[in-house]
Short mmCIF file of C-alpha atoms in Angstrom, two decimals:
data_model
loop_
_atom_site.label_atom_id
_atom_site.label_comp_id
_atom_site.label_asym_id
_atom_site.label_seq_id
_atom_site.Cartn_x
_atom_site.Cartn_y
_atom_site.Cartn_z
CA UNK A 200 -10.71 -51.86 50.98
CA UNK A 201 -12.88 -49.61 48.81
CA UNK A 202 -11.83 -49.15 45.17
CA UNK A 203 -11.64 -45.38 45.71
CA UNK A 204 -9.22 -45.88 48.59
CA UNK A 205 -7.06 -48.15 46.39
CA UNK A 206 -7.02 -45.42 43.74
CA UNK A 207 -6.00 -42.86 46.33
CA UNK A 208 -3.15 -45.16 47.36
CA UNK A 209 -1.91 -45.49 43.77
CA UNK A 210 -2.06 -41.74 43.25
CA UNK A 211 -0.04 -41.21 46.42
CA UNK A 212 2.94 -43.33 45.35
CA UNK A 213 4.95 -40.57 43.75
CA UNK A 214 7.10 -38.77 46.34
CA UNK A 215 5.25 -40.40 49.22
CA UNK A 216 7.04 -41.86 52.25
CA UNK A 217 7.08 -45.65 52.30
CA UNK A 218 4.72 -45.76 55.27
CA UNK A 219 2.18 -43.70 53.31
CA UNK A 220 1.54 -46.55 50.86
CA UNK A 221 -0.34 -48.74 53.34
CA UNK A 222 -2.50 -48.47 56.42
CA UNK A 223 -0.27 -49.01 59.46
CA UNK A 224 -0.64 -52.09 61.60
CA UNK A 225 -2.74 -51.49 64.69
CA UNK A 226 -5.45 -49.31 63.14
CA UNK A 227 -8.74 -50.92 64.18
CA UNK A 228 -10.88 -47.81 64.75
CA UNK A 229 -10.75 -44.14 63.81
CA UNK A 230 -9.23 -43.05 67.12
CA UNK A 231 -6.27 -45.39 66.63
CA UNK A 232 -4.87 -42.83 64.20
CA UNK A 233 -4.58 -40.44 67.13
CA UNK A 234 -2.88 -43.04 69.32
CA UNK A 235 -0.30 -43.85 66.64
CA UNK A 236 0.35 -40.27 65.53
CA UNK A 237 3.58 -39.86 67.56
CA UNK A 238 5.12 -42.63 65.43
CA UNK A 239 4.76 -40.51 62.29
CA UNK A 240 5.26 -36.95 63.52
CA UNK A 241 8.31 -35.32 65.07
CA UNK A 242 7.68 -34.50 68.72
CA UNK A 243 7.54 -30.68 68.32
CA UNK A 244 5.17 -30.98 65.32
CA UNK A 245 2.96 -33.41 67.21
CA UNK A 246 2.85 -31.01 70.15
CA UNK A 247 1.76 -28.22 67.81
CA UNK A 248 -0.94 -30.28 66.10
CA UNK A 249 -2.27 -32.04 69.19
CA UNK A 250 -2.08 -29.14 71.62
CA UNK A 251 -4.58 -26.46 72.49
CA UNK A 252 -4.19 -22.94 73.77
CA UNK A 253 -3.25 -22.02 77.32
CA UNK A 254 -3.74 -24.77 79.87
CA UNK A 255 -5.85 -26.76 77.36
CA UNK A 256 -9.02 -26.70 79.45
CA UNK A 257 -11.23 -26.30 76.39
CA UNK A 258 -9.32 -29.00 74.54
CA UNK A 259 -10.07 -31.40 77.39
CA UNK A 260 -13.68 -30.22 77.67
CA UNK A 261 -14.34 -31.16 74.05
CA UNK A 262 -13.56 -34.80 74.79
CA UNK A 263 -15.33 -34.85 78.16
CA UNK A 264 -18.55 -33.56 76.59
CA UNK A 265 -18.82 -36.63 74.38
CA UNK A 266 -17.80 -39.02 77.15
CA UNK A 267 -20.60 -37.64 79.36
CA UNK A 268 -23.23 -38.97 76.94
CA UNK A 269 -24.43 -42.48 76.21
CA UNK A 270 -26.82 -43.77 73.56
CA UNK A 271 -30.06 -45.67 74.12
CA UNK A 272 -30.16 -48.96 72.19
CA UNK A 273 -33.42 -49.99 70.51
CA UNK A 274 -34.52 -53.42 69.31
CA UNK A 275 -36.28 -54.92 66.30
CA UNK A 276 -35.97 -51.79 64.15
CA UNK A 277 -35.93 -52.29 60.39
CA UNK A 278 -32.74 -50.73 59.03
CA UNK A 279 -32.57 -52.46 55.65
CA UNK A 280 -33.21 -49.18 53.82
CA UNK A 281 -30.82 -47.25 56.06
CA UNK A 282 -28.35 -44.68 54.75
CA UNK A 283 -26.32 -41.65 55.87
CA UNK A 284 -27.28 -39.24 53.10
CA UNK A 285 -28.21 -35.65 53.87
CA UNK A 286 -28.92 -32.40 52.05
CA UNK A 287 -26.83 -29.40 53.01
CA UNK A 288 -26.96 -25.98 51.34
CA UNK A 289 -29.10 -27.54 48.61
CA UNK A 290 -26.57 -30.27 47.80
CA UNK A 291 -26.77 -33.99 48.62
CA UNK A 292 -23.90 -35.42 50.63
CA UNK A 293 -23.20 -39.14 51.02
CA UNK A 294 -22.49 -38.80 54.73
CA UNK A 295 -22.28 -36.11 57.43
CA UNK A 296 -18.49 -36.11 57.98
CA UNK A 297 -16.55 -33.20 56.43
CA UNK A 298 -12.82 -32.52 56.65
CA UNK A 299 -12.24 -29.34 58.63
CA UNK A 300 -9.80 -26.67 57.45
CA UNK A 301 -6.37 -27.45 58.91
CA UNK A 302 -3.43 -25.19 58.11
CA UNK A 303 0.08 -26.13 56.99
CA UNK A 304 -0.48 -29.82 56.30
CA UNK A 305 3.02 -30.07 54.84
CA UNK A 306 4.05 -30.45 58.47
CA UNK A 307 2.42 -33.90 58.38
CA UNK A 308 3.05 -35.13 54.82
CA UNK A 309 5.08 -33.93 51.80
CA UNK A 310 1.99 -33.96 49.55
CA UNK A 311 0.10 -31.96 52.17
CA UNK A 312 -3.45 -30.88 51.33
CA UNK A 313 -3.31 -32.41 47.86
CA UNK A 314 -3.06 -35.87 49.44
CA UNK A 315 -5.87 -34.99 51.84
CA UNK A 316 -7.98 -33.88 48.89
CA UNK A 317 -7.38 -37.21 47.10
CA UNK A 318 -8.46 -39.07 50.22
CA UNK A 319 -11.56 -36.90 50.42
CA UNK A 320 -12.45 -37.52 46.78
CA UNK A 321 -12.00 -41.29 47.19
CA UNK A 322 -14.38 -41.33 50.17
CA UNK A 323 -17.13 -38.99 48.85
CA UNK A 324 -16.15 -36.42 51.46
CA UNK A 325 -16.43 -32.64 51.36
CA UNK A 326 -13.05 -31.03 52.00
CA UNK A 327 -12.86 -27.55 53.53
CA UNK A 328 -9.57 -26.07 52.35
CA UNK A 329 -7.77 -23.61 54.62
CA UNK A 330 -6.64 -20.12 53.69
CA UNK A 331 -3.37 -21.09 55.40
CA UNK A 332 -2.86 -24.28 53.42
CA UNK A 333 0.56 -25.39 52.24
CA UNK A 334 -0.84 -25.89 48.72
CA UNK A 335 -2.76 -23.36 46.70
CA UNK A 336 -6.55 -23.57 46.66
CA UNK A 337 -6.37 -24.24 42.92
CA UNK A 338 -4.01 -27.20 43.39
CA UNK A 339 -6.26 -28.62 46.10
CA UNK A 340 -9.34 -28.22 43.89
CA UNK A 341 -7.80 -30.33 41.11
CA UNK A 342 -7.52 -33.28 43.52
CA UNK A 343 -10.71 -32.83 45.57
CA UNK A 344 -14.11 -34.25 44.77
CA UNK A 345 -17.07 -32.22 43.54
CA UNK A 346 -18.01 -31.14 47.05
CA UNK A 347 -15.36 -28.74 48.32
CA UNK A 348 -15.57 -25.57 50.40
CA UNK A 349 -13.02 -22.85 51.08
CA UNK A 350 -12.28 -21.55 54.58
CA UNK A 351 -11.64 -17.82 54.56
CA UNK A 352 -9.72 -15.64 56.96
CA UNK A 353 -10.67 -12.02 56.37
CA UNK A 354 -7.49 -10.19 55.41
CA UNK A 355 -6.41 -6.75 56.70
CA UNK A 356 -6.99 -5.35 53.20
CA UNK A 357 -10.35 -5.97 51.58
CA UNK A 358 -8.82 -6.30 48.14
CA UNK A 359 -6.80 -9.28 49.38
CA UNK A 360 -9.94 -10.90 50.82
CA UNK A 361 -11.78 -10.31 47.56
CA UNK A 362 -8.94 -11.88 45.57
CA UNK A 363 -9.26 -15.07 47.66
CA UNK A 364 -13.03 -15.10 47.15
CA UNK A 365 -12.73 -14.75 43.38
CA UNK A 366 -10.12 -17.51 43.20
CA UNK A 367 -12.33 -19.84 45.25
CA UNK A 368 -15.28 -19.14 42.98
CA UNK A 369 -13.19 -19.78 39.86
CA UNK A 370 -11.81 -23.04 41.29
CA UNK A 371 -15.29 -24.46 41.86
CA UNK A 372 -15.58 -24.27 45.63
CA UNK A 373 -19.22 -24.55 46.64
CA UNK A 374 -19.23 -22.45 49.80
CA UNK A 375 -17.13 -20.08 51.87
CA UNK A 376 -16.52 -20.78 55.56
CA UNK A 377 -15.39 -17.57 57.24
CA UNK A 378 -13.61 -18.11 60.55
CA UNK A 379 -14.56 -15.51 63.14
CA UNK A 380 -13.29 -16.79 66.48
CA UNK A 381 -9.54 -16.25 66.18
CA UNK A 382 -8.75 -12.55 65.58
CA UNK A 383 -5.77 -13.12 67.87
CA UNK A 384 -3.77 -16.35 67.87
CA UNK A 385 -3.73 -17.69 71.41
CA UNK A 386 -0.42 -19.35 72.30
CA UNK A 387 -0.11 -23.11 72.73
CA UNK A 388 2.01 -23.65 75.80
CA UNK A 389 2.49 -27.30 74.84
CA UNK A 390 3.98 -26.32 71.48
CA UNK A 391 6.16 -23.62 73.00
CA UNK A 392 7.52 -25.98 75.62
CA UNK A 393 8.24 -28.57 72.93
CA UNK A 394 10.30 -26.02 71.01
CA UNK A 395 7.99 -25.90 67.99
CA UNK A 396 8.63 -23.16 65.49
CA UNK A 397 6.93 -22.89 62.11
CA UNK A 398 9.67 -23.31 59.49
CA UNK A 399 10.48 -20.14 57.58
CA UNK A 400 10.08 -22.10 54.34
CA UNK A 401 6.48 -23.01 55.20
CA UNK A 402 4.34 -20.09 54.09
CA UNK A 403 0.64 -20.02 53.14
CA UNK A 404 0.54 -20.76 49.41
CA UNK A 405 -2.73 -18.85 48.98
CA UNK A 406 -1.18 -15.62 50.26
CA UNK A 407 2.11 -15.84 48.36
CA UNK A 408 1.12 -13.22 45.78
CA UNK A 409 -0.27 -10.79 48.34
CA UNK A 410 1.86 -7.79 49.25
CA UNK A 411 3.17 -7.76 52.81
CA UNK A 412 0.50 -7.05 55.40
CA UNK A 413 0.32 -3.39 56.41
CA UNK A 414 2.42 -2.72 59.50
CA UNK A 415 0.71 -2.62 62.84
CA UNK A 416 0.13 0.89 64.23
CA UNK A 417 3.03 2.22 66.20
CA UNK A 418 2.28 1.65 69.84
CA UNK A 419 1.99 4.84 71.80
CA UNK A 420 3.52 4.93 75.24
CA UNK A 421 1.39 2.80 77.51
CA UNK A 422 -0.63 1.32 74.62
CA UNK A 423 -1.48 -2.37 74.49
CA UNK A 424 0.25 -4.59 71.95
CA UNK A 425 -3.05 -6.50 71.65
CA UNK A 426 -5.82 -3.88 71.96
CA UNK A 427 -4.18 -1.05 70.02
CA UNK A 428 -1.83 -3.29 68.01
CA UNK A 429 -3.13 -6.60 66.70
CA UNK A 430 -6.81 -5.73 67.06
CA UNK A 431 -6.40 -2.61 64.94
CA UNK A 432 -6.49 -4.90 61.88
CA UNK A 433 -9.01 -7.44 63.18
CA UNK A 434 -12.30 -7.92 61.30
CA UNK A 435 -15.50 -6.54 62.77
CA UNK A 436 -19.25 -6.78 62.23
CA UNK A 437 -19.01 -4.19 59.46
CA UNK A 438 -17.00 -6.64 57.34
CA UNK A 439 -19.65 -9.34 57.22
CA UNK A 440 -22.31 -7.49 55.13
CA UNK A 441 -19.52 -6.43 52.79
CA UNK A 442 -18.41 -10.05 52.31
CA UNK A 443 -21.96 -11.29 51.76
CA UNK A 444 -22.39 -8.65 49.08
CA UNK A 445 -19.28 -9.77 47.18
CA UNK A 446 -20.20 -13.37 46.37
CA UNK A 447 -23.08 -15.57 45.31
CA UNK A 448 -21.58 -18.51 47.17
CA UNK A 449 -23.25 -19.46 50.46
CA UNK A 450 -21.23 -18.14 53.39
CA UNK A 451 -21.04 -20.06 56.66
CA UNK A 452 -19.66 -18.55 59.87
CA UNK A 453 -17.24 -20.73 61.84
CA UNK A 454 -16.41 -20.31 65.51
CA UNK A 455 -19.86 -19.61 67.00
CA UNK A 456 -20.56 -20.65 70.61
CA UNK A 457 -23.08 -18.09 71.87
CA UNK A 458 -26.77 -18.21 70.87
CA UNK A 459 -26.96 -14.40 70.67
CA UNK A 460 -24.18 -14.36 68.07
CA UNK A 461 -25.96 -17.18 66.22
CA UNK A 462 -29.18 -15.16 65.97
CA UNK A 463 -27.37 -12.05 64.72
CA UNK A 464 -25.44 -14.04 62.10
CA UNK A 465 -28.59 -15.73 60.85
CA UNK A 466 -30.38 -12.37 60.55
CA UNK A 467 -27.38 -10.97 58.68
CA UNK A 468 -27.86 -13.55 55.92
CA UNK A 469 -25.20 -16.12 56.79
CA UNK A 470 -26.17 -19.45 55.21
CA UNK A 471 -25.17 -21.63 58.16
CA UNK A 472 -22.95 -21.87 61.22
CA UNK A 473 -20.12 -24.05 62.44
CA UNK A 474 -20.39 -24.45 66.21
CA UNK A 475 -16.71 -24.52 67.11
CA UNK A 476 -14.16 -23.44 69.69
CA UNK A 477 -11.34 -23.76 67.16
CA UNK A 478 -10.49 -27.20 68.48
CA UNK A 479 -9.51 -25.70 71.83
CA UNK A 480 -6.95 -23.45 70.11
CA UNK A 481 -8.60 -20.06 70.66
CA UNK A 482 -9.99 -18.91 74.02
CA UNK A 483 -8.91 -21.40 76.67
CA UNK A 484 -11.85 -21.84 79.00
CA UNK A 485 -14.48 -21.62 76.27
CA UNK A 486 -17.20 -24.27 76.56
CA UNK A 487 -17.05 -27.51 74.63
CA UNK A 488 -18.60 -27.19 71.19
CA UNK A 489 -21.00 -30.04 71.96
CA UNK A 490 -22.17 -28.36 75.17
CA UNK A 491 -22.91 -25.14 73.25
CA UNK A 492 -24.75 -26.88 70.42
CA UNK A 493 -28.29 -27.38 71.88
CA UNK A 494 -28.74 -23.70 72.80
CA UNK A 495 -27.58 -22.60 69.37
CA UNK A 496 -29.93 -25.03 67.66
CA UNK A 497 -32.78 -23.62 69.74
CA UNK A 498 -31.75 -20.07 68.84
CA UNK A 499 -31.68 -20.60 65.05
CA UNK A 500 -34.55 -23.07 64.63
CA UNK A 501 -34.81 -26.55 63.20
CA UNK A 502 -34.19 -25.89 59.52
CA UNK A 503 -31.03 -23.77 59.68
CA UNK A 504 -27.74 -25.51 58.73
CA UNK A 505 -25.53 -26.23 61.74
CA UNK A 506 -22.21 -28.05 61.70
CA UNK A 507 -20.00 -28.89 64.66
CA UNK A 508 -16.32 -29.52 65.21
CA UNK A 509 -14.19 -30.19 68.25
CA UNK A 510 -13.57 -33.46 70.07
CA UNK A 511 -14.94 -35.97 67.56
CA UNK A 512 -12.92 -39.17 67.61
CA UNK A 513 -15.42 -41.88 66.66
CA UNK A 514 -18.60 -42.58 64.76
CA UNK A 515 -20.68 -42.56 67.93
CA UNK A 516 -19.43 -38.99 68.54
CA UNK A 517 -20.87 -38.07 65.14
CA UNK A 518 -24.16 -39.67 66.22
CA UNK A 519 -24.20 -37.68 69.49
CA UNK A 520 -23.54 -34.39 67.68
CA UNK A 521 -26.41 -35.03 65.27
CA UNK A 522 -28.68 -36.04 68.17
CA UNK A 523 -28.04 -32.69 69.88
CA UNK A 524 -28.73 -30.59 66.81
CA UNK A 525 -25.91 -30.75 64.26
CA UNK A 526 -26.63 -31.52 60.61
CA UNK A 527 -23.02 -32.57 60.00
CA UNK A 528 -19.60 -32.50 61.63
CA UNK A 529 -16.06 -31.53 60.73
CA UNK A 530 -12.99 -33.59 61.58
CA UNK A 531 -9.75 -31.73 62.26
CA UNK A 532 -6.87 -33.43 64.07
CA UNK A 533 -7.85 -36.97 63.07
CA UNK A 534 -7.48 -36.15 59.38
CA UNK A 535 -3.94 -34.85 59.91
CA UNK A 536 -2.97 -37.90 61.95
CA UNK A 537 -4.30 -40.16 59.19
CA UNK A 538 -2.49 -38.07 56.58
CA UNK A 539 0.79 -38.39 58.49
CA UNK A 540 0.37 -42.14 58.88
CA UNK A 541 -0.70 -43.13 55.38
CA UNK A 542 -1.20 -40.13 53.11
CA UNK A 543 -4.28 -40.06 50.89
CA UNK A 544 -4.96 -43.71 51.71
CA UNK A 545 -5.00 -42.92 55.42
CA UNK A 546 -7.50 -40.10 54.97
CA UNK A 547 -9.82 -42.30 52.89
CA UNK A 548 -9.47 -45.15 55.40
CA UNK A 549 -10.22 -42.84 58.33
CA UNK A 550 -13.46 -41.69 56.69
CA UNK A 551 -14.47 -45.27 55.96
CA UNK A 552 -13.92 -46.19 59.61
CA UNK A 553 -15.93 -43.20 60.84
CA UNK A 554 -18.77 -43.98 58.45
CA UNK A 555 -18.94 -47.62 59.48
CA UNK A 556 -18.77 -46.71 63.17
CA UNK A 557 -21.62 -44.26 62.64
CA UNK A 558 -23.69 -46.79 60.69
CA UNK A 559 -23.19 -49.44 63.38
CA UNK A 560 -24.29 -46.97 66.04
CA UNK A 561 -27.35 -45.97 64.00
CA UNK A 562 -28.42 -49.60 63.56
CA UNK A 563 -28.07 -50.47 67.25
CA UNK A 564 -29.84 -47.25 68.28
CA UNK A 565 -32.74 -47.96 65.92
CA UNK A 566 -32.07 -44.96 63.68
CA UNK A 567 -31.83 -46.06 60.02
CA UNK A 568 -31.43 -42.49 58.74
CA UNK A 569 -29.90 -39.30 60.09
CA UNK A 570 -33.40 -37.80 60.35
CA UNK A 571 -34.27 -40.51 62.88
CA UNK A 572 -31.49 -39.42 65.25
CA UNK A 573 -32.68 -37.09 68.00
CA UNK A 574 -32.18 -36.18 71.63
CA UNK A 575 -34.41 -39.09 72.68
CA UNK A 576 -31.54 -41.35 71.61
CA UNK A 577 -29.18 -39.79 74.15
CA UNK A 578 -28.53 -41.09 77.64
CA UNK A 579 -26.82 -38.75 80.11
CA UNK A 580 -24.61 -40.59 82.54
CA UNK A 581 -25.26 -39.70 86.21
CA UNK A 582 -22.68 -37.30 87.54
CA UNK A 583 -20.46 -38.66 90.30
CA UNK A 584 -22.01 -37.99 93.69
CA UNK A 585 -20.44 -35.06 95.50
CA UNK A 586 -19.04 -35.82 98.94
CA UNK A 587 -20.88 -34.09 101.75
CA UNK A 588 -18.01 -32.23 103.35
CA UNK A 589 -19.71 -31.85 106.73
CA UNK A 590 -20.46 -35.58 106.88
CA UNK A 591 -16.93 -36.35 105.70
CA UNK A 592 -15.31 -34.25 108.40
CA UNK A 593 -17.64 -35.65 111.06
CA UNK A 594 -16.78 -39.26 110.27
#
């Protein structure tokens, strides 16, 4: 085990569950953390974390998109100088796996995002801290490594948004990731049916000092609770130039699936995009992030920063995302499963597994660096033959 991971384990001892002091038996690959998650999470919490919105069609599509692709092996390639380093937003990263913003991590572990941040620091990983984190962004920053970003939800009042921006700047976050694809929270039927309810005691630490949100407009007779209610406080295109004018930090836009939106955001001055369907938790029926990626890469050009999240469970998934146009990826559910299973140690171990799985894939595909990975490395499995219904009925 890496020395950094051992250090993360030692740091996690205070107030950590006994199971969080060691990697559980049965973890042989990154995806094993998903398989074992029900052992460490109460059933309603697991339903909330694992589930998607609606009938979970987009959640399933994220996984199917990766399964539909293979990778061409190559032989006799010299990989002795291989590495996974990349430059993103002018900074060098050791590898292309970032930890996505995941809210309310106290549901998974008592040390919540602070344990995740220690695991990130031990594994040279950039952590993207959520606006809706259980711990304050300042507390997370004290545990995270030098590369850390802050995910921002635009607040109904601009002064509240600006307060979050200033705090992130002061705490040394290197970029803002503004989430744009969830102005309305789509319900998770799986979580509802499991009886999940967010505990009243679990409130976003970053918003604790904010005054209560302004009340929604009183609904006139016949008015929609969504159109004239919730959406009355939703952010719009007018808010983006304002945000860009308030900070010197690079701002990335998260939740982009349409190439037209990608072009507009790039022209507006956004520093990069996260191709994402919110992990299948926003619009059910949206395309898989991986399926949307090639058209967005074509729309923004080769040199524009693109990240992807949604459906990644293994190092070869990271390889496939890079081959189709991503510069880096974000890991959401897997990090929370690892956190629940083994705290900071689990997070660091998960990243190590993903990195080694990626490196193994790169070597066997003849790609010693990330720059060598391209669409030529990808094999598309033949689709199952469709039955000719006329022939079928005639037989």
